[in-house]
PDB file of C-alpha atoms and ligand atoms in Angstrom:
ATOM      1  CA  MET A  22      -0.001   0.000  -0.001  1.00 67.00           C
ATOM      2  CA  THR A  23       1.347   3.476  -0.901  1.00 73.00           C
ATOM      3  CA  PRO A  24       1.775   5.572   2.259  1.00 80.00           C
ATOM      4  CA  ASN A  25      -0.307   8.767   2.547  1.00 89.00           C
ATOM      5  CA  THR A  26       1.340  12.145   2.049  1.00 95.00           C
ATOM      6  CA  PRO A  27       1.689  13.838   5.462  1.00 98.00           C
ATOM      7  CA  ARG A  28      -0.497  16.829   6.305  1.00 98.00           C
ATOM      8  CA  VAL A  29       1.679  19.945   6.422  1.00 98.00           C
ATOM      9  CA  PHE A  30       1.127  22.724   8.973  1.00 98.00           C
ATOM     10  CA  GLU A  31       2.855  26.028   8.331  1.00 98.00           C
ATOM     11  CA  SER A  32       1.056  27.728  11.184  1.00 98.00           C
ATOM     12  CA  VAL A  33       1.816  26.986  14.844  1.00 98.00           C
ATOM     13  CA  SER A  34      -1.602  28.187  16.008  1.00 98.00           C
ATOM     14  CA  GLU A  35      -3.342  25.907  13.474  1.00 98.00           C
ATOM     15  CA  PHE A  36      -1.241  22.984  14.658  1.00 98.00           C
ATOM     16  CA  ILE A  37      -2.043  23.713  18.323  1.00 98.00           C
ATOM     17  CA  ALA A  38      -5.784  23.924  17.524  1.00 98.00           C
ATOM     18  CA  PHE A  39      -5.562  20.628  15.619  1.00 98.00           C
ATOM     19  CA  ARG A  40      -3.520  18.965  18.407  1.00 98.00           C
ATOM     20  CA  LYS A  41      -6.369  19.686  20.857  1.00 98.00           C
ATOM     21  CA  THR A  42      -8.699  17.588  18.724  1.00 98.00           C
ATOM     22  CA  ILE A  43      -6.525  14.456  19.152  1.00 98.00           C
ATOM     23  CA  SER A  44      -7.816  12.171  21.891  1.00 98.00           C
ATOM     24  CA  PRO A  45      -5.440  11.675  24.892  1.00 96.00           C
ATOM     25  CA  ASP A  46      -5.367   7.898  24.326  1.00 97.00           C
ATOM     26  CA  ILE A  47      -3.753   8.366  20.894  1.00 98.00           C
ATOM     27  CA  THR A  48       0.045   8.247  21.211  1.00 98.00           C
ATOM     28  CA  ILE A  49       2.200  10.799  19.417  1.00 98.00           C
ATOM     29  CA  GLY A  50       5.856  10.347  18.490  1.00 99.00           C
ATOM     30  CA  PHE A  51       7.853  13.427  17.551  1.00 99.00           C
ATOM     31  CA  VAL A  52      11.039  13.887  15.513  1.00 99.00           C
ATOM     32  CA  PRO A  53      12.352  17.472  15.456  1.00 98.00           C
ATOM     33  CA  THR A  54      14.715  18.238  12.551  1.00 97.00           C
ATOM     34  CA  MET A  55      16.175  21.061  10.535  1.00 96.00           C
ATOM     35  CA  GLY A  56      15.275  19.288   7.272  1.00 96.00           C
ATOM     36  CA  ALA A  57      17.775  17.945   4.702  1.00 92.00           C
ATOM     37  CA  LEU A  58      16.543  14.535   5.779  1.00 94.00           C
ATOM     38  CA  HIS A  59      18.780  11.506   5.277  1.00 92.00           C
ATOM     39  CA  SER A  60      18.575   7.824   6.170  1.00 93.00           C
ATOM     40  CA  GLY A  61      19.482   8.631   9.791  1.00 93.00           C
ATOM     41  CA  HIS A  62      16.347  10.804  10.104  1.00 96.00           C
ATOM     42  CA  ALA A  63      14.309   8.174   8.267  1.00 97.00           C
ATOM     43  CA  SER A  64      15.309   5.582  10.886  1.00 97.00           C
ATOM     44  CA  LEU A  65      14.085   7.898  13.694  1.00 98.00           C
ATOM     45  CA  LEU A  66      10.826   8.542  11.848  1.00 98.00           C
ATOM     46  CA  LYS A  67      10.238   4.847  11.161  1.00 98.00           C
ATOM     47  CA  LYS A  68      10.924   3.982  14.806  1.00 98.00           C
ATOM     48  CA  SER A  69       8.424   6.621  15.876  1.00 98.00           C
ATOM     49  CA  ALA A  70       5.853   5.373  13.347  1.00 98.00           C
ATOM     50  CA  SER A  71       6.246   1.801  14.606  1.00 98.00           C
ATOM     51  CA  GLU A  72       5.859   2.811  18.274  1.00 98.00           C
ATOM     52  CA  ASN A  73       3.083   5.434  18.116  1.00 98.00           C
ATOM     53  CA  ASP A  74      -0.337   6.033  16.586  1.00 98.00           C
ATOM     54  CA  PHE A  75       0.807   9.275  14.947  1.00 98.00           C
ATOM     55  CA  THR A  76       4.222  10.691  14.047  1.00 98.00           C
ATOM     56  CA  VAL A  77       4.928  14.405  13.851  1.00 99.00           C
ATOM     57  CA  LEU A  78       8.024  15.701  12.062  1.00 99.00           C
ATOM     58  CA  SER A  79       9.118  19.309  12.471  1.00 98.00           C
ATOM     59  CA  ILE A  80      11.359  21.082   9.977  1.00 98.00           C
ATOM     60  CA  PHE A  81      12.797  24.342  11.235  1.00 98.00           C
ATOM     61  CA  VAL A  82      16.311  25.635  10.627  1.00 97.00           C
ATOM     62  CA  ASN A  83      16.823  27.239  14.012  1.00 98.00           C
ATOM     63  CA  PRO A  84      18.977  30.385  13.755  1.00 97.00           C
ATOM     64  CA  THR A  85      19.686  30.658  17.492  1.00 97.00           C
ATOM     65  CA  GLN A  86      21.797  27.497  17.499  1.00 97.00           C
ATOM     66  CA  PHE A  87      24.168  28.676  14.755  1.00 95.00           C
ATOM     67  CA  ASN A  88      27.068  30.861  15.719  1.00 88.00           C
ATOM     68  CA  GLU A  89      28.346  31.220  12.150  1.00 87.00           C
ATOM     69  CA  LYS A  90      25.879  33.151  10.006  1.00 90.00           C
ATOM     70  CA  SER A  91      27.236  31.469   6.851  1.00 89.00           C
ATOM     71  CA  ASP A  92      26.625  28.018   8.364  1.00 84.00           C
ATOM     72  CA  PHE A  93      22.982  29.029   8.922  1.00 92.00           C
ATOM     73  CA  THR A  94      22.474  30.529   5.459  1.00 92.00           C
ATOM     74  CA  ASN A  95      24.274  27.614   3.734  1.00 86.00           C
ATOM     75  CA  TYR A  96      22.268  24.982   5.620  1.00 87.00           C
ATOM     76  CA  PRO A  97      20.872  22.681   2.890  1.00 86.00           C
ATOM     77  CA  LYS A  98      17.173  23.095   2.068  1.00 91.00           C
ATOM     78  CA  THR A  99      15.722  20.083   0.274  1.00 94.00           C
ATOM     79  CA  TRP A 100      11.937  20.316   0.740  1.00 96.00           C
ATOM     80  CA  ASN A 101      10.880  18.009  -2.153  1.00 97.00           C
ATOM     81  CA  GLU A 102      13.229  15.231  -1.047  1.00 97.00           C
ATOM     82  CA  ASP A 103      12.247  15.786   2.608  1.00 98.00           C
ATOM     83  CA  LEU A 104       8.593  15.272   1.738  1.00 98.00           C
ATOM     84  CA  GLU A 105       9.481  12.016  -0.030  1.00 98.00           C
ATOM     85  CA  VAL A 106      11.458  10.753   2.998  1.00 98.00           C
ATOM     86  CA  ALA A 107       8.638  11.793   5.342  1.00 98.00           C
ATOM     87  CA  THR A 108       6.005  10.053   3.220  1.00 98.00           C
ATOM     88  CA  ALA A 109       8.048   6.859   2.896  1.00 98.00           C
ATOM     89  CA  SER A 110       8.691   6.911   6.669  1.00 98.00           C
ATOM     90  CA  GLU A 111       4.950   7.090   7.423  1.00 98.00           C
ATOM     91  CA  VAL A 112       4.965  10.555   8.941  1.00 98.00           C
ATOM     92  CA  ASP A 113       1.430  11.806   9.587  1.00 98.00           C
ATOM     93  CA  PHE A 114       2.031  15.514  10.191  1.00 98.00           C
ATOM     94  CA  ILE A 115       4.783  17.970   9.324  1.00 98.00           C
ATOM     95  CA  LEU A 116       5.163  21.214  11.239  1.00 98.00           C
ATOM     96  CA  MET A 117       7.102  23.902   9.354  1.00 98.00           C
ATOM     97  CA  PRO A 118       6.901  27.108  11.366  1.00 98.00           C
ATOM     98  CA  THR A 119       8.516  30.466  10.594  1.00 98.00           C
ATOM     99  CA  TYR A 120      11.058  32.309  12.756  1.00 97.00           C
ATOM    100  CA  GLU A 121       8.404  34.906  13.709  1.00 98.00           C
ATOM    101  CA  GLN A 122       6.086  32.148  14.959  1.00 98.00           C
ATOM    102  CA  MET A 123       8.777  30.369  16.967  1.00 98.00           C
ATOM    103  CA  TYR A 124      10.385  33.495  18.408  1.00 98.00           C
ATOM    104  CA  PRO A 125       7.583  35.999  19.015  1.00 98.00           C
ATOM    105  CA  ASP A 126       9.756  37.372  21.861  1.00 98.00           C
ATOM    106  CA  GLN A 127      12.807  37.756  19.565  1.00 98.00           C
ATOM    107  CA  TYR A 128      14.701  35.285  21.829  1.00 98.00           C
ATOM    108  CA  ARG A 129      14.207  37.443  24.949  1.00 98.00           C
ATOM    109  CA  TYR A 130      13.648  34.229  26.900  1.00 98.00           C
ATOM    110  CA  LYS A 131      15.980  31.279  26.603  1.00 98.00           C
ATOM    111  CA  LEU A 132      16.853  28.054  28.328  1.00 97.00           C
ATOM    112  CA  SER A 133      20.392  27.273  29.392  1.00 97.00           C
ATOM    113  CA  GLU A 134      22.337  24.531  31.087  1.00 98.00           C
ATOM    114  CA  ASN A 135      25.533  25.386  32.891  1.00 97.00           C
ATOM    115  CA  ASP A 136      27.754  22.338  32.828  1.00 97.00           C
ATOM    116  CA  PHE A 137      27.841  19.742  30.028  1.00 98.00           C
ATOM    117  CA  SER A 138      26.506  22.256  27.472  1.00 98.00           C
ATOM    118  CA  LYS A 139      29.664  24.327  27.931  1.00 97.00           C
ATOM    119  CA  LYS A 140      31.921  21.401  26.955  1.00 97.00           C
ATOM    120  CA  LEU A 141      32.650  19.736  23.590  1.00 97.00           C
ATOM    121  CA  CYS A 142      30.484  21.433  20.903  1.00 94.00           C
ATOM    122  CA  GLY A 143      29.381  24.003  23.482  1.00 95.00           C
ATOM    123  CA  GLY A 144      32.998  24.992  24.132  1.00 93.00           C
ATOM    124  CA  SER A 145      33.678  25.941  20.541  1.00 82.00           C
ATOM    125  CA  ARG A 146      30.139  27.062  19.588  1.00 88.00           C
ATOM    126  CA  GLU A 147      29.113  29.616  22.183  1.00 91.00           C
ATOM    127  CA  GLY A 148      25.381  29.641  22.901  1.00 95.00           C
ATOM    128  CA  HIS A 149      24.751  26.648  20.603  1.00 96.00           C
ATOM    129  CA  PHE A 150      22.999  24.515  23.211  1.00 98.00           C
ATOM    130  CA  ASP A 151      20.994  27.447  24.602  1.00 98.00           C
ATOM    131  CA  GLY A 152      19.536  27.702  21.096  1.00 98.00           C
ATOM    132  CA  VAL A 153      18.950  23.932  20.848  1.00 98.00           C
ATOM    133  CA  LEU A 154      17.348  23.567  24.296  1.00 98.00           C
ATOM    134  CA  THR A 155      15.163  26.635  23.779  1.00 98.00           C
ATOM    135  CA  ILE A 156      13.801  25.521  20.411  1.00 98.00           C
ATOM    136  CA  VAL A 157      13.288  21.922  21.537  1.00 99.00           C
ATOM    137  CA  MET A 158      11.373  23.085  24.631  1.00 98.00           C
ATOM    138  CA  LYS A 159       9.174  25.307  22.430  1.00 98.00           C
ATOM    139  CA  LEU A 160       8.540  22.483  19.938  1.00 99.00           C
ATOM    140  CA  LEU A 161       7.775  19.958  22.698  1.00 98.00           C
ATOM    141  CA  ASN A 162       5.273  22.406  24.198  1.00 98.00           C
ATOM    142  CA  ILE A 163       3.582  22.836  20.813  1.00 98.00           C
ATOM    143  CA  VAL A 164       3.538  19.171  19.761  1.00 98.00           C
ATOM    144  CA  SER A 165       2.993  17.695  23.228  1.00 98.00           C
ATOM    145  CA  PRO A 166       4.229  14.235  22.209  1.00 98.00           C
ATOM    146  CA  ASN A 167       4.412  11.067  24.300  1.00 98.00           C
ATOM    147  CA  CYS A 168       7.855  10.264  22.920  1.00 98.00           C
ATOM    148  CA  ALA A 169      10.541  12.323  21.165  1.00 99.00           C
ATOM    149  CA  TYR A 170      13.341  10.672  19.172  1.00 98.00           C
ATOM    150  CA  PHE A 171      16.931  11.921  18.863  1.00 98.00           C
ATOM    151  CA  GLY A 172      19.936  10.407  17.100  1.00 97.00           C
ATOM    152  CA  GLU A 173      22.901   9.266  19.160  1.00 97.00           C
ATOM    153  CA  LYS A 174      25.158  10.867  16.568  1.00 96.00           C
ATOM    154  CA  ASP A 175      24.469  14.083  18.459  1.00 96.00           C
ATOM    155  CA  TYR A 176      24.851  12.343  21.807  1.00 98.00           C
ATOM    156  CA  GLN A 177      25.672  15.547  23.685  1.00 98.00           C
ATOM    157  CA  GLN A 178      22.453  17.051  22.339  1.00 98.00           C
ATOM    158  CA  PHE A 179      20.454  13.911  23.208  1.00 98.00           C
ATOM    159  CA  LYS A 180      21.807  13.868  26.785  1.00 98.00           C
ATOM    160  CA  LEU A 181      21.157  17.570  27.346  1.00 98.00           C
ATOM    161  CA  ILE A 182      17.581  17.252  26.080  1.00 98.00           C
ATOM    162  CA  HIS A 183      17.019  14.041  28.021  1.00 98.00           C
ATOM    163  CA  ASP A 184      18.256  15.642  31.241  1.00 98.00           C
ATOM    164  CA  MET A 185      16.294  18.849  30.567  1.00 98.00           C
ATOM    165  CA  ALA A 186      13.072  16.820  30.317  1.00 98.00           C
ATOM    166  CA  ALA A 187      13.887  15.157  33.654  1.00 98.00           C
ATOM    167  CA  SER A 188      14.850  18.458  35.328  1.00 98.00           C
ATOM    168  CA  PHE A 189      11.620  20.163  34.313  1.00 98.00           C
ATOM    169  CA  PHE A 190       9.389  17.151  35.167  1.00 98.00           C
ATOM    170  CA  MET A 191       8.272  16.909  31.552  1.00 98.00           C
ATOM    171  CA  THR A 192       6.171  13.878  30.725  1.00 98.00           C
ATOM    172  CA  VAL A 193       7.740  13.282  27.307  1.00 98.00           C
ATOM    173  CA  GLU A 194       9.981  10.218  26.958  1.00 98.00           C
ATOM    174  CA  VAL A 195      13.233  11.225  25.239  1.00 98.00           C
ATOM    175  CA  ILE A 196      14.427   8.222  23.235  1.00 98.00           C
ATOM    176  CA  PRO A 197      17.966   7.735  21.812  1.00 98.00           C
ATOM    177  CA  CYS A 198      18.354   6.090  18.384  1.00 97.00           C
ATOM    178  CA  PRO A 199      21.602   4.473  17.162  1.00 96.00           C
ATOM    179  CA  THR A 200      23.839   6.311  14.684  1.00 96.00           C
ATOM    180  CA  LEU A 201      23.493   5.212  11.072  1.00 95.00           C
ATOM    181  CA  ARG A 202      26.777   4.970   9.162  1.00 95.00           C
ATOM    182  CA  GLU A 203      27.958   4.914   5.548  1.00 93.00           C
ATOM    183  CA  ASP A 204      29.924   1.798   4.495  1.00 93.00           C
ATOM    184  CA  SER A 205      33.110   3.775   5.240  1.00 93.00           C
ATOM    185  CA  GLY A 206      31.978   4.199   8.878  1.00 96.00           C
ATOM    186  CA  LEU A 207      31.152   7.903   8.389  1.00 97.00           C
ATOM    187  CA  ALA A 208      28.203   8.892  10.582  1.00 96.00           C
ATOM    188  CA  MET A 209      25.278  10.045   8.425  1.00 92.00           C
ATOM    189  CA  SER A 210      24.723  13.788   8.612  1.00 90.00           C
ATOM    190  CA  SER A 211      23.108  16.526   6.524  1.00 80.00           C
ATOM    191  CA  ARG A 212      26.550  18.137   6.291  1.00 83.00           C
ATOM    192  CA  ASN A 213      28.103  15.161   4.451  1.00 90.00           C
ATOM    193  CA  VAL A 214      26.729  16.466   1.118  1.00 86.00           C
ATOM    194  CA  ARG A 215      29.337  19.216   1.373  1.00 88.00           C
ATOM    195  CA  LEU A 216      32.214  16.674   1.254  1.00 95.00           C
ATOM    196  CA  SER A 217      33.818  15.502  -2.004  1.00 96.00           C
ATOM    197  CA  GLY A 218      33.668  11.769  -2.831  1.00 95.00           C
ATOM    198  CA  GLU A 219      37.259  11.398  -1.649  1.00 95.00           C
ATOM    199  CA  GLY A 220      36.459  13.388   1.501  1.00 96.00           C
ATOM    200  CA  LYS A 221      33.539  11.106   2.313  1.00 95.00           C
ATOM    201  CA  THR A 222      35.779   8.038   2.177  1.00 95.00           C
ATOM    202  CA  LYS A 223      38.511   9.673   4.230  1.00 97.00           C
ATOM    203  CA  ALA A 224      35.993  10.908   6.813  1.00 98.00           C
ATOM    204  CA  GLY A 225      35.273   7.243   7.592  1.00 97.00           C
ATOM    205  CA  LEU A 226      38.604   7.262   9.432  1.00 98.00           C
ATOM    206  CA  ILE A 227      37.028   9.283  12.258  1.00 98.00           C
ATOM    207  CA  TYR A 228      34.937   6.337  13.453  1.00 98.00           C
ATOM    208  CA  LYS A 229      37.789   3.845  13.011  1.00 98.00           C
ATOM    209  CA  ILE A 230      40.310   6.015  14.860  1.00 98.00           C
ATOM    210  CA  ILE A 231      38.121   6.954  17.842  1.00 98.00           C
ATOM    211  CA  THR A 232      37.027   3.338  18.223  1.00 97.00           C
ATOM    212  CA  GLU A 233      40.510   1.828  17.978  1.00 97.00           C
ATOM    213  CA  SER A 234      42.586   4.348  19.952  1.00 97.00           C
ATOM    214  CA  LYS A 235      43.135   3.635  23.619  1.00 97.00           C
ATOM    215  CA  LEU A 236      43.277   7.282  24.647  1.00 97.00           C
ATOM    216  CA  ALA A 237      41.472  10.374  23.402  1.00 98.00           C
ATOM    217  CA  SER A 238      44.821  12.154  22.962  1.00 98.00           C
ATOM    218  CA  GLU A 239      46.088   9.316  20.759  1.00 98.00           C
ATOM    219  CA  ALA A 240      42.957   9.537  18.559  1.00 98.00           C
ATOM    220  CA  SER A 241      43.434  13.297  18.249  1.00 98.00           C
ATOM    221  CA  GLU A 242      47.061  12.907  17.107  1.00 98.00           C
ATOM    222  CA  LYS A 243      46.142  10.232  14.549  1.00 98.00           C
ATOM    223  CA  LEU A 244      43.344  12.377  13.082  1.00 98.00           C
ATOM    224  CA  THR A 245      45.689  15.356  12.788  1.00 98.00           C
ATOM    225  CA  SER A 246      48.292  13.209  11.035  1.00 98.00           C
ATOM    226  CA  HIS A 247      45.608  12.206   8.483  1.00 97.00           C
ATOM    227  CA  GLY A 248      44.892  15.862   7.672  1.00 97.00           C
ATOM    228  CA  PHE A 249      41.856  16.508   9.887  1.00 98.00           C
ATOM    229  CA  LYS A 250      41.721  19.794  11.820  1.00 98.00           C
ATOM    230  CA  VAL A 251      40.705  18.506  15.241  1.00 98.00           C
ATOM    231  CA  ASP A 252      38.397  20.633  17.383  1.00 95.00           C
ATOM    232  CA  TYR A 253      38.235  18.115  20.235  1.00 97.00           C
ATOM    233  CA  VAL A 254      38.475  14.445  21.137  1.00 98.00           C
ATOM    234  CA  GLU A 255      37.319  13.962  24.745  1.00 98.00           C
ATOM    235  CA  ASP A 256      35.768  11.269  26.922  1.00 98.00           C
ATOM    236  CA  TYR A 257      32.638  11.820  29.080  1.00 97.00           C
ATOM    237  CA  TYR A 258      29.925   9.511  30.412  1.00 96.00           C
ATOM    238  CA  ASN A 259      31.669   6.400  29.036  1.00 96.00           C
ATOM    239  CA  ARG A 260      31.679   7.827  25.538  1.00 98.00           C
ATOM    240  CA  ARG A 261      34.362   9.279  23.305  1.00 98.00           C
ATOM    241  CA  PHE A 262      33.323  12.451  21.490  1.00 98.00           C
ATOM    242  CA  VAL A 263      35.023  13.993  18.462  1.00 98.00           C
ATOM    243  CA  ALA A 264      34.634  17.081  16.303  1.00 96.00           C
ATOM    244  CA  ALA A 265      37.013  17.570  13.397  1.00 97.00           C
ATOM    245  CA  PHE A 266      37.078  19.559  10.172  1.00 97.00           C
ATOM    246  CA  LEU A 267      37.684  18.027   6.764  1.00 98.00           C
ATOM    247  CA  GLU A 268      37.465  20.076   3.540  1.00 97.00           C
ATOM    248  CA  GLY A 269      36.122  22.891   5.729  1.00 94.00           C
ATOM    249  CA  VAL A 270      33.178  20.758   6.935  1.00 92.00           C
ATOM    250  CA  ARG A 271      32.768  20.251  10.686  1.00 91.00           C
ATOM    251  CA  LEU A 272      32.099  16.569  11.375  1.00 96.00           C
ATOM    252  CA  ILE A 273      31.083  15.153  14.754  1.00 96.00           C
ATOM    253  CA  ASP A 274      30.800  11.607  16.031  1.00 98.00           C
ATOM    254  CA  ASN A 275      30.930   9.613  19.265  1.00 98.00           C
ATOM    255  CA  VAL A 276      31.254   5.997  20.369  1.00 98.00           C
ATOM    256  CA  GLU A 277      30.687   4.092  23.557  1.00 96.00           C
ATOM    257  CA  ILE A 278      33.966   3.307  25.333  1.00 94.00           C
ATOM    258  CA  LYS A 279      34.099  -0.359  26.176  1.00 79.00           C
TER     259      LYS A 279
HETATM  260  O1  PAF B 303      19.501  17.974  15.671  1.00 71.42           O
HETATM  261  C1  PAF B 303      18.909  18.898  15.077  1.00 71.42           C
HETATM  262  O2  PAF B 303      18.587  18.805  13.896  1.00 71.42           O
HETATM  263  C2  PAF B 303      18.572  20.166  15.828  1.00 71.42           C
HETATM  264  O3  PAF B 303      19.568  20.498  16.750  1.00 71.42           O
HETATM  265  C3  PAF B 303      17.194  20.134  16.511  1.00 71.42           C
HETATM  266  C4  PAF B 303      17.126  19.067  17.589  1.00 71.42           C
HETATM  267  C5  PAF B 303      16.122  19.858  15.462  1.00 71.42           C
HETATM  268  C6  PAF B 303      16.904  21.489  17.147  1.00 71.42           C
HETATM  269  O4  PAF B 303      16.890  22.511  16.209  1.00 71.42           O
END
C-alpha cells in the first residue's frame, strides 16, 4: 500500500488547535529536525511510526543554534526530497513554522544549562545549546508528544535534552536512536553532502580512529596526522566524542567506550 502524504502545517496556532482535537489515548511520536533529511532521520521517523499512533516531524532551521551566520544561510534546504522521505517513513504531520512564529519574543527568553553544554560542541560554539534547548522546549510544548526521538550521533544534544526533560518534570519520553553509518563508517549527517567523494571516504577514518585508539589524545594525534583539523576528542559519560574539520566541513561523532 502506498503511504499517505503527510499533512503539512505552516502555522503553529493551526497545529495547536488541531492537536487539541486528538484524543489523549492516541500516542504521538515526535522527531524534530532542521530538514535535509537523510537515512538517519528516516530511521528515527520509522521507529516513531512503529511505536506510536501518529508521528509528527518538524522542519525548522533554528537560527539561534548557529554561531556562524554562513553556516545558517548555507544549511541545505531540500523540501521536495524531505517530503518524499517523510512520506516513505509514514509521517502523519509535518510542522514547518517560521522564525516569527517560533520566536515571538525575539529570543528574549531562553533556556540554558551550565555544565555539560559548555563542553565539547558548546565549548567551541558559544550559545549553541541554549539555542537547541530553547527551540526543543518550544517544539515539545507545541507538539505535546508522548515520545521524542533523537539520534545518538548528536549524543551531547540527546543527553542535554534528556536531562532537561527530567529536570523540568516533563512527561515526554526522550528516546535515543543508534547512529546510522555509511559503508566507510562515516556517521550520516546533513553536512556530508558538502564533502567531495574522496572526503567522504577519508571521513570514515574518524569512526575507526576513535574506536581503535586507547586514549582520546592518541585519537586526536592520529586524526591530525591524516589531515583533519581537530576541534576536540574527549571522553565523558563512558563515551568518546570527536569534532574535526575536513574540507572545511565540521564533522562530529561519538562511540561508547568499552
Ligand atoms: O539535531 C537537530 O537537527 C537540531 O539540533 C534540533 C534538535 C532539530 C533542534 O533545532
